[in-house]
Amino acid sequence: VSAPVSAPGSWAVAAGDPFGVHNLPYGASADGRVLVRVGDRALDLAAACAALRTDLVRLVEAPLLDPLLAAGPAAWRRLRTAIHTWLTDEDHRDVLGPLLHPLERLELVVPFTVGDYVDFYASEQHATNLGRLFRPDAAPLTENWKHLPIGYHGRSGTVVLSGTDIVRPWGQQRGQDGPAFGPSQRLDIEAEVGFVAGGPPTTGPIPMAEARAHIFGVCLVNDWSARDIQAWEYVPLGPFLGKSFATSISPWIVPLAALDTARVPPPSRDTALLGYLDDTALDPWGFDIDLEVDLNGRVVSRPPFASMYWTAPQMLAHMTVNGASIRPGDLFASGTVSGPRPDQVGSLIELGTGFLRDGDRVTIRGTVPATADRPETGLGDVTGRVVPAPSRAEAR
Amino acid sequence: VSAPVSAPGSWAVAAGDPFGVHNLPYGASADGRVLVRVGDRALDLAAACAALRTDLVRLVEAPLLDPLLAAGPAAWRRLRTAIHTWLTDEDHRDVLGPLLHPLERLELVVPFTVGDYVDFYASEQHATNLGRLFRPDAAPLTENWKHLPIGYHGRSGTVVLSGTDIVRPWGQQRGQDGPAFGPSQRLDIEAEVGFVAGGPPTTGPIPMAEARAHIFGVCLVNDWSARDIQAWEYVPLGPFLGKSFATSISPWIVPLAALDTARVPPPSRDTALLGYLDDTALDPWGFDIDLEVDLNGRVVSRPPFASMYWTAPQMLAHMTVNGASIRPGDLFASGTVSGPRPDQVGSLIELGTGFLRDGDRVTIRGTVPATADRPETGLGDVTGRVVPAPSRAEAR
C-alpha cells in the first residue's frame, strides 16, 4: 500500500518534508547497512527489525538491497507498511529514535547489485534535437522511433554513486583525416530517470499490465556522455566508449508506491502502436517529476519527466518481448529528459552553451511537486564533479 | 606456466587427447562443484584440494569460478601447475582417480557470474559482408572500422549455457508500411570466440602489453541473432532485441596458458593505428583456432579465428581506454568469425542458404589443430536447438 495522502503525523520527520513518511526511499551504506531515508536521517533497517523482533529482517540484513529487490511486491508492501507504522506510531520513538542516523554521518554506496543496464531514448524532443545534430542530412527522428522505445545496453560495471568524481575520458574522435586521440572536448550530461527492476528473475515477455510487479523503484541518473567519442564510434553498432566511462545514480531508490499519486498520462501520440505497446486502455504511467539541472550552483534547465513519449511499462514490455529475462537489480533508464522548451533540455549539447570544463559540478535534482492533495516528494539528487583527464603518461 | 609441449604422460588421460594435460579447461556443475576437464572426465577440484590438503582449495570451493577469476595470474599459474603435477604423477592416481567424474553424469552451468558482456565486430570479412547486406547504398566498412575495434554491450542476463534451447523470439520487424510483429523469420547464428576477464577489478586504461594479466581464458560463443528484428531497430543506437534473447557459451573455459602455443600474428593491416592499438612491436595475439559450424549434423562452414583483424588485447585496450573498469567475469566476444572464403563465414546470413527453422540444431566446435610441436587442443562446443516461438497467447 502506498502511504495515505493525508498521512498521520510522524514523530521522526516534519510534516511536509519531501522525505516524509509518504516517500521512504531505500539506500545502503558502505558499512553494510540497509537504510530507509526519513527527512535528513536514515533508519538502520536491520537494527530496527531486530529491535522490533520482526521477520522482516530477512529482507534487510544483507549489505545491499538485493534480497529486498528479489522478494517482490508483497514483501515490498509489507515492509513499507511496517516502516510507515513505526514512524507514525509514537510508541516506537524510544526504540527507533536511536537508530536514526544523520545523513552526513553515512557513507552511501550504490545500493544494489546492478544487473543489466539499459538506456532508452524515450524523449521525442531529445531524439529530435540529437538527430538534427548527429545526422543533419536525414530526418531527425529515425523511421522506427515512434513505433518502439529505442534503447541499448550500457555498462553496468561503471554505474557509480552520486558524488563520485568523473574523470574526463580519453578516446578516439573524428580528426582532420582519420581519427584523433585525446581527452574528450565535448563532455556532456544526460539527465534521466532510472527504474530499478525487482521481483524474482522472470522470462519475458512482461505485459505492460504486469509492470508494477517488476519495478521496485525509481532513481535519478546522469548518463555522462563524451559527444566527440560517441559521434566517431556509434555507426553501426551504437554508443560504446562515449558512454561507458561513468553513469551516476542517486543514492535513494524511491519505491514505486511512493509515486502512485504522481502518475500522469503520457503525451498524446500521433502513431498507432502495436498491441504489446498500446497503453490507451491502461492507467497512466507517466510521472509528474520535475528535474532541475544545476551547473556550478546555477540552474540551467528544468526538464519535465511528464513530457516523455514512452513510459516505463512500455520500456519493460519492449525490452522483454523477445523472451529476454529480467533480473532483480536490472536498471533501465529513460534516456535524456528534454521538454519542448529550450530551457527544458536534459543535455548540454541541446542547451548550446558549451560542454563541461574541468572542475565543473553538475547536480540533477528531482521532485514530484506538491499539489493540494499531496506533499512534495523528493527524489534527491545525483551529482558529480569533472576532474581532469589523466596525462598521457598516467593513461599509459 | 603453460604445460610443456612434450608433456609427460598422464595416468588420467590418453596421450594426444584434445583435453589432455596441455589443456585443462575449467567448468562448474549445477551441484556447486568447480571442475577441470581431463579427457572425457572432470576432476572435482575442491575435493581434490581437500584430499591433498592444499590451500589452493580457497580458489575452488565456491560454487562457481568467481574466486578463481578474481585471484589473478599468479594464482592461476599455481593452480594449473598443481593440477598438471597431480595428473602426471602416478602417485596421485589412487587419491584423485575416484574424484574424476564422467562428463555424462555432470550437469554443467555457466561457470562464472557474467559481469558486462561486450560483443565486438572484429572480422573484416564479416563486417564487410554485413555492411553490404544492411547498408547496400554505402561503403560496406564504415569509416571508423579500421581505426578501432567496434563493439557494443550485450545482455549479460541472457548468456546461457551450451545446450539451452533457443526459443524463436517475437519482435518488431519492418513491414509493408511501418512495423510488423511476429516471430523472427530470419533467425541466425554468430560463431564467435569469447574472452573471460579475470584479476581484481581494474580501472582502465589497460595497455595491450598487460592484457595477459586480465584475461583468464577463452570459450566459444554463439550470439544468436534475429536479423529482421535487428534490421528494424538498430538505427541509431545499435542492436538490442535482435540479440538480447540469448547468447550461448561453451561450458569449458580454456585457460589462456593452454593457448600459448596457438598464438599467431593477426592479418597484416593496411591502416596505421593509434598508439594504444598499435601492436606491431608486441608478441602476436591472434589464435590459430579452427571453428566448425554444424547445422543438423552437417558441417556448413569452417571459420578460421586466425583471420580476425582485431586481437583480444586490442579489444581490451580499446574497451578501457576511456577509463572504464573491467571486472572478473566480464565477457567480451570477438564478433562473428568469418574468413575470406564463402565456406568460412560464421553466420547464415553470409552463407546465403536460408535462416534457422524450428528444430534446427547448431553446434559450433573449436579446436587448435595439432602441429609437429603440439597436440590438438579442444575448446569443446557450443550447441543449441531452435524451438518454436510461443503462440501469441503464451506470449501474452
Tab-separated table of C-alpha atoms in Angstrom, chain B residues 69-388:
chain	number	residue	atom	x	y	z
B	69	LEU	CA	38.809	-15.496	-11.793
B	70	ALA	CA	39.363	-12.734	-9.259
B	71	ALA	CA	42.544	-14.256	-7.862
B	72	GLY	CA	44.701	-13.233	-10.822
B	73	PRO	CA	47.583	-14.691	-12.836
B	74	ALA	CA	49.856	-15.889	-10.044
B	75	ALA	CA	47.051	-17.945	-8.560
B	76	TRP	CA	46.024	-19.227	-11.992
B	77	ARG	CA	49.576	-20.411	-12.627
B	78	ARG	CA	49.872	-22.065	-9.232
B	79	LEU	CA	46.616	-23.982	-9.593
B	80	ARG	CA	47.348	-25.023	-13.167
B	81	THR	CA	50.815	-26.218	-12.279
B	82	ALA	CA	49.455	-28.184	-9.344
B	83	ILE	CA	46.754	-29.871	-11.408
B	84	HIS	CA	49.312	-30.714	-14.078
B	85	THR	CA	51.546	-32.300	-11.477
B	86	TRP	CA	48.715	-34.281	-9.913
B	87	LEU	CA	47.613	-35.688	-13.247
B	88	THR	CA	51.080	-36.650	-14.436
B	89	ASP	CA	52.388	-38.047	-11.169
B	90	GLU	CA	51.312	-41.661	-10.848
B	91	ASP	CA	51.353	-41.345	-7.048
B	92	HIS	CA	48.148	-39.300	-7.187
B	93	ARG	CA	46.149	-41.863	-9.107
B	94	ASP	CA	44.688	-43.601	-6.051
B	95	VAL	CA	43.546	-40.414	-4.387
B	96	LEU	CA	42.349	-38.470	-7.421
B	97	GLY	CA	41.075	-41.277	-9.642
B	98	PRO	CA	37.806	-41.560	-7.664
B	99	LEU	CA	37.315	-37.781	-7.955
B	100	LEU	CA	37.227	-37.914	-11.763
B	101	HIS	CA	33.596	-37.942	-12.883
B	102	PRO	CA	32.412	-38.949	-16.342
B	103	LEU	CA	31.135	-35.880	-18.177
B	104	GLU	CA	27.807	-37.503	-18.968
B	105	ARG	CA	26.994	-37.654	-15.246
B	106	LEU	CA	27.563	-33.944	-14.723
B	107	GLU	CA	25.029	-31.194	-15.188
B	108	LEU	CA	27.085	-28.152	-16.112
B	109	VAL	CA	26.204	-24.487	-15.652
B	110	VAL	CA	27.551	-21.164	-16.897
B	111	PRO	CA	30.678	-21.401	-14.763
B	112	PHE	CA	31.069	-17.778	-13.692
B	113	THR	CA	28.953	-14.761	-12.872
B	114	VAL	CA	28.846	-12.822	-16.108
B	115	GLY	CA	29.585	-9.141	-15.494
B	116	ASP	CA	29.354	-6.954	-18.538
B	117	TYR	CA	29.070	-8.681	-21.878
B	118	VAL	CA	30.602	-6.863	-24.826
B	119	ASP	CA	30.417	-8.101	-28.368
B	120	PHE	CA	32.965	-6.857	-30.871
B	121	TYR	CA	32.863	-6.884	-34.652
B	122	ALA	CA	36.453	-7.823	-35.279
B	123	SER	CA	36.294	-9.758	-38.550
B	124	GLU	CA	36.900	-7.632	-41.612
B	125	GLN	CA	35.136	-10.153	-43.807
B	126	HIS	CA	32.071	-10.347	-41.570
B	127	ALA	CA	31.800	-6.559	-41.215
B	128	THR	CA	32.150	-6.198	-44.972
B	129	ASN	CA	29.576	-8.878	-45.699
B	130	LEU	CA	27.072	-7.461	-43.187
B	131	GLY	CA	27.674	-3.897	-44.321
B	132	ARG	CA	26.737	-4.903	-47.881
B	133	LEU	CA	23.544	-6.541	-46.653
B	134	PHE	CA	22.420	-3.941	-44.079
B	135	ARG	CA	23.592	-0.783	-45.876
B	136	PRO	CA	23.616	-1.603	-49.598
B	137	ASP	CA	23.905	2.047	-50.606
B	138	ALA	CA	27.008	2.823	-48.534
B	139	ALA	CA	30.604	1.605	-48.319
B	140	PRO	CA	30.446	-1.787	-46.589
B	141	LEU	CA	33.027	-0.895	-43.930
B	142	THR	CA	32.169	2.262	-42.002
B	143	GLU	CA	34.932	4.887	-41.937
B	144	ASN	CA	35.856	4.073	-38.326
B	145	TRP	CA	36.173	0.311	-38.789
B	146	LYS	CA	39.921	0.055	-39.398
B	147	HIS	CA	40.727	2.579	-36.667
B	148	LEU	CA	39.085	0.908	-33.687
B	149	PRO	CA	37.569	-2.426	-32.760
B	150	ILE	CA	33.878	-1.597	-32.952
B	151	GLY	CA	31.848	-3.161	-30.180
B	152	TYR	CA	28.723	-2.747	-28.107
B	153	HIS	CA	27.310	-4.025	-24.852
B	154	GLY	CA	25.036	-7.048	-24.983
B	155	ARG	CA	22.747	-8.500	-22.342
B	156	SER	CA	24.685	-10.434	-19.723
B	157	GLY	CA	21.479	-11.729	-18.124
B	158	THR	CA	20.699	-13.850	-21.177
B	159	VAL	CA	24.079	-15.509	-21.511
B	160	VAL	CA	23.141	-19.192	-21.306
B	161	LEU	CA	24.991	-22.471	-21.264
B	162	SER	CA	25.512	-24.543	-24.360
B	163	GLY	CA	22.616	-26.975	-24.685
B	164	THR	CA	19.945	-24.498	-23.643
B	165	ASP	CA	17.046	-24.481	-26.106
B	166	ILE	CA	16.718	-21.269	-28.060
B	167	VAL	CA	13.145	-20.025	-28.272
B	168	ARG	CA	12.468	-18.240	-31.544
B	169	PRO	CA	11.917	-14.621	-30.492
B	170	TRP	CA	8.957	-12.421	-31.282
B	171	GLY	CA	9.648	-8.866	-32.265
B	172	GLN	CA	9.046	-5.842	-34.408
B	173	GLN	CA	10.247	-6.044	-37.975
B	174	ARG	CA	9.987	-3.796	-40.959
B	175	GLY	CA	6.555	-4.303	-42.542
B	176	GLN	CA	4.973	-3.022	-45.721
B	177	ASP	CA	4.013	0.281	-44.155
B	178	GLY	CA	5.534	0.633	-40.715
B	179	PRO	CA	6.325	-2.227	-38.404
B	180	ALA	CA	5.133	-5.820	-38.463
B	181	PHE	CA	5.116	-8.017	-35.378
B	182	GLY	CA	5.695	-11.716	-35.155
B	183	PRO	CA	8.213	-14.468	-34.601
B	184	SER	CA	11.530	-13.748	-36.253
B	185	GLN	CA	11.772	-15.282	-39.711
B	186	ARG	CA	15.460	-14.543	-40.050
B	187	LEU	CA	16.923	-16.303	-37.037
B	188	ASP	CA	20.668	-16.647	-37.351
B	189	ILE	CA	23.819	-17.656	-35.534
B	190	GLU	CA	27.085	-15.872	-34.945
B	191	ALA	CA	30.087	-18.133	-34.415
B	192	GLU	CA	32.466	-16.325	-32.090
B	193	VAL	CA	35.275	-16.738	-29.599
B	194	GLY	CA	34.798	-15.219	-26.157
B	195	PHE	CA	37.343	-13.955	-23.632
B	196	VAL	CA	36.652	-14.166	-19.915
B	197	ALA	CA	38.184	-11.356	-17.878
B	198	GLY	CA	39.962	-12.098	-14.625
B	199	GLY	CA	42.090	-10.485	-11.988
B	200	PRO	CA	40.900	-7.916	-9.476
B	201	PRO	CA	38.593	-5.161	-10.725
B	202	THR	CA	40.799	-2.709	-12.594
B	203	THR	CA	40.239	0.805	-13.779
B	204	GLY	CA	41.230	1.424	-17.375
B	205	PRO	CA	43.144	2.027	-19.475
B	206	ILE	CA	44.678	-1.435	-19.731
B	207	PRO	CA	47.568	-1.343	-22.192
B	208	MET	CA	47.894	-4.226	-24.613
B	209	ALA	CA	51.147	-5.359	-23.006
B	210	GLU	CA	49.251	-6.062	-19.784
B	211	ALA	CA	46.338	-7.921	-21.356
B	212	ARG	CA	47.568	-11.282	-20.182
B	213	ALA	CA	47.002	-10.362	-16.537
B	214	HIS	CA	43.374	-9.525	-17.255
B	215	ILE	CA	42.252	-12.422	-19.444
B	216	PHE	CA	41.556	-15.679	-17.658
B	217	GLY	CA	40.530	-17.806	-20.575
B	218	VAL	CA	38.600	-18.485	-23.709
B	219	CYS	CA	35.289	-20.058	-24.644
B	220	LEU	CA	33.112	-20.464	-27.715
B	221	VAL	CA	30.131	-18.182	-28.196
B	222	ASN	CA	27.025	-18.369	-30.341
B	223	ASP	CA	25.476	-14.924	-30.351
B	224	TRP	CA	22.059	-15.868	-31.737
B	225	SER	CA	20.677	-13.053	-33.873
B	226	ALA	CA	17.249	-12.193	-35.253
B	227	ARG	CA	18.201	-10.310	-38.402
B	228	ASP	CA	14.717	-8.938	-39.117
B	229	ILE	CA	14.352	-7.524	-35.603
B	230	GLN	CA	17.914	-6.173	-35.727
B	231	ALA	CA	17.478	-4.503	-39.128
B	232	TRP	CA	14.422	-2.543	-37.985
B	233	GLU	CA	15.704	-1.483	-34.567
B	234	TYR	CA	19.426	-0.859	-34.880
B	235	VAL	CA	19.488	2.749	-36.153
B	236	PRO	CA	20.683	4.836	-34.354
B	237	LEU	CA	21.656	3.122	-31.072
B	238	GLY	CA	22.703	-0.332	-32.261
B	239	PRO	CA	21.435	-3.908	-31.882
B	240	PHE	CA	19.176	-4.591	-28.898
B	241	LEU	CA	16.301	-7.096	-29.047
B	242	GLY	CA	17.701	-8.701	-32.182
B	243	LYS	CA	20.444	-10.062	-29.936
B	244	SER	CA	19.301	-9.951	-26.327
B	245	PHE	CA	17.121	-13.088	-26.292
B	246	ALA	CA	20.074	-15.488	-25.959
B	247	THR	CA	23.838	-15.805	-26.196
B	248	SER	CA	25.164	-19.341	-25.708
B	249	ILE	CA	28.627	-20.151	-24.400
B	250	SER	CA	30.579	-23.372	-24.240
B	251	PRO	CA	30.905	-24.887	-20.758
B	252	TRP	CA	34.702	-25.263	-20.519
B	253	ILE	CA	36.821	-22.155	-20.156
B	254	VAL	CA	40.223	-22.869	-21.665
B	255	PRO	CA	42.956	-21.056	-19.725
B	256	LEU	CA	44.981	-18.593	-21.743
B	257	ALA	CA	48.105	-20.548	-20.793
B	258	ALA	CA	46.791	-23.540	-22.730
B	259	LEU	CA	46.706	-21.426	-25.882
B	260	ASP	CA	50.256	-20.079	-25.690
B	261	THR	CA	51.459	-22.288	-28.498
B	262	ALA	CA	48.426	-21.375	-30.598
B	263	ARG	CA	49.282	-17.697	-30.860
B	264	VAL	CA	49.759	-16.444	-34.396
B	265	PRO	CA	50.163	-12.996	-35.943
B	266	PRO	CA	46.958	-11.241	-36.916
B	267	PRO	CA	46.458	-10.499	-40.624
B	268	SER	CA	48.537	-7.637	-41.961
B	269	ARG	CA	46.777	-4.292	-41.722
B	270	ASP	CA	46.778	-1.516	-44.283
B	271	THR	CA	45.865	1.290	-41.863
B	272	ALA	CA	48.191	2.788	-39.261
B	273	LEU	CA	46.829	2.548	-35.731
B	274	LEU	CA	46.847	4.965	-32.837
B	275	GLY	CA	49.454	4.137	-30.201
B	276	TYR	CA	47.183	2.365	-27.749
B	277	LEU	CA	46.138	-0.070	-30.500
B	278	ASP	CA	49.435	-0.366	-32.373
B	279	ASP	CA	50.582	-3.930	-31.755
B	280	THR	CA	53.387	-4.088	-34.298
B	281	ALA	CA	56.009	-4.385	-31.540
B	282	LEU	CA	54.058	-6.879	-29.456
B	283	ASP	CA	54.083	-10.640	-29.431
B	284	PRO	CA	51.413	-11.975	-31.757
B	285	TRP	CA	47.955	-12.208	-30.236
B	286	GLY	CA	45.942	-13.935	-32.918
B	287	PHE	CA	44.962	-17.517	-32.175
B	288	ASP	CA	45.091	-20.459	-34.526
B	289	ILE	CA	41.627	-21.708	-33.585
B	290	ASP	CA	39.582	-23.507	-36.218
B	291	LEU	CA	35.836	-23.236	-35.822
B	292	GLU	CA	33.319	-25.563	-37.370
B	293	VAL	CA	29.648	-24.712	-37.777
B	294	ASP	CA	27.479	-27.812	-37.749
B	295	LEU	CA	23.834	-27.475	-38.776
B	296	ASN	CA	21.825	-30.603	-38.047
B	297	GLY	CA	24.842	-32.845	-38.275
B	298	ARG	CA	26.337	-31.326	-41.404
B	299	VAL	CA	29.344	-29.012	-41.280
B	300	VAL	CA	28.326	-25.956	-43.301
B	301	SER	CA	31.273	-23.676	-42.602
B	302	ARG	CA	34.772	-23.617	-41.140
B	303	PRO	CA	35.552	-20.106	-39.852
B	304	PRO	CA	39.246	-19.524	-39.093
B	305	PHE	CA	39.760	-17.423	-35.970
B	306	ALA	CA	43.304	-16.663	-37.161
B	307	SER	CA	41.763	-14.360	-39.780
B	308	MET	CA	40.435	-11.849	-37.224
B	309	TYR	CA	41.561	-8.284	-37.841
B	310	TRP	CA	41.458	-7.161	-34.210
B	311	THR	CA	43.053	-9.100	-31.337
B	312	ALA	CA	41.867	-9.624	-27.775
B	313	PRO	CA	44.434	-7.190	-26.289
B	314	GLN	CA	43.299	-4.547	-28.767
B	315	MET	CA	39.682	-5.131	-27.738
B	316	LEU	CA	40.609	-4.884	-24.068
B	317	ALA	CA	42.758	-1.781	-24.583
B	318	HIS	CA	40.011	-0.082	-26.550
B	319	MET	CA	37.234	-1.081	-24.150
B	320	THR	CA	39.121	0.520	-21.244
B	321	VAL	CA	40.915	3.458	-22.893
B	322	ASN	CA	38.203	5.810	-21.635
B	323	GLY	CA	38.860	4.782	-18.056
B	324	ALA	CA	36.120	2.173	-17.927
B	325	SER	CA	36.833	-0.514	-15.369
B	326	ILE	CA	36.867	-4.213	-16.018
B	327	ARG	CA	35.729	-6.827	-13.507
B	328	PRO	CA	36.425	-10.534	-13.191
B	329	GLY	CA	33.639	-12.279	-15.077
B	330	ASP	CA	33.281	-9.626	-17.736
B	331	LEU	CA	32.930	-11.404	-21.044
B	332	PHE	CA	33.987	-9.949	-24.354
B	333	ALA	CA	33.466	-11.782	-27.583
B	334	SER	CA	35.164	-11.350	-30.922
B	335	GLY	CA	32.093	-10.914	-33.047
B	336	THR	CA	31.308	-13.295	-35.853
B	337	VAL	CA	34.343	-15.093	-37.179
B	338	SER	CA	34.276	-15.063	-40.967
B	339	GLY	CA	37.228	-15.926	-43.139
B	340	PRO	CA	37.758	-14.756	-46.698
B	341	ARG	CA	36.232	-17.795	-48.400
B	342	PRO	CA	32.476	-18.392	-48.772
B	343	ASP	CA	32.783	-21.652	-46.805
B	344	GLN	CA	34.447	-19.832	-43.905
B	345	VAL	CA	31.663	-17.493	-42.797
B	346	GLY	CA	30.309	-17.543	-39.251
B	347	SER	CA	26.674	-16.644	-39.857
B	348	LEU	CA	23.871	-17.974	-42.016
B	349	ILE	CA	23.043	-14.572	-43.481
B	350	GLU	CA	26.509	-14.624	-45.018
B	351	LEU	CA	26.207	-18.242	-46.088
B	352	GLY	CA	23.077	-17.388	-48.045
B	353	THR	CA	21.410	-20.770	-47.690
B	354	GLY	CA	18.496	-19.656	-45.533
B	355	PHE	CA	17.826	-18.973	-41.865
B	356	LEU	CA	17.123	-21.312	-38.960
B	357	ARG	CA	13.963	-23.419	-38.927
B	358	ASP	CA	12.282	-24.738	-35.791
B	359	GLY	CA	14.020	-27.885	-34.659
B	360	ASP	CA	17.356	-26.984	-36.206
B	361	ARG	CA	20.357	-27.737	-34.055
B	362	VAL	CA	23.515	-25.684	-34.406
B	363	THR	CA	26.796	-26.805	-32.907
B	364	ILE	CA	29.928	-24.706	-33.122
B	365	ARG	CA	33.130	-26.561	-32.367
B	366	GLY	CA	36.573	-25.126	-31.795
B	367	THR	CA	39.994	-26.716	-31.921
B	368	VAL	CA	43.565	-25.637	-32.054
B	369	PRO	CA	44.917	-28.021	-34.683
B	370	ALA	CA	47.819	-30.294	-33.859
B	371	THR	CA	51.205	-29.436	-35.289
B	372	ALA	CA	54.519	-31.240	-35.137
B	373	ASP	CA	55.145	-29.400	-31.879
B	374	ARG	CA	51.833	-29.683	-30.096
B	375	PRO	CA	48.826	-31.962	-29.743
B	376	GLU	CA	45.358	-30.788	-30.728
B	377	THR	CA	43.691	-28.586	-28.103
B	378	GLY	CA	39.918	-28.776	-27.762
B	379	LEU	CA	37.715	-25.819	-26.965
B	380	GLY	CA	34.721	-28.129	-26.964
B	381	ASP	CA	31.496	-26.955	-28.458
B	382	VAL	CA	28.534	-24.676	-28.006
B	383	THR	CA	25.248	-26.120	-29.147
B	384	GLY	CA	21.609	-25.152	-29.184
B	385	ARG	CA	18.333	-26.219	-30.749
B	386	VAL	CA	15.712	-23.819	-32.056
B	387	VAL	CA	12.288	-24.338	-30.521
B	388	PRO	CA	9.160	-22.718	-31.897
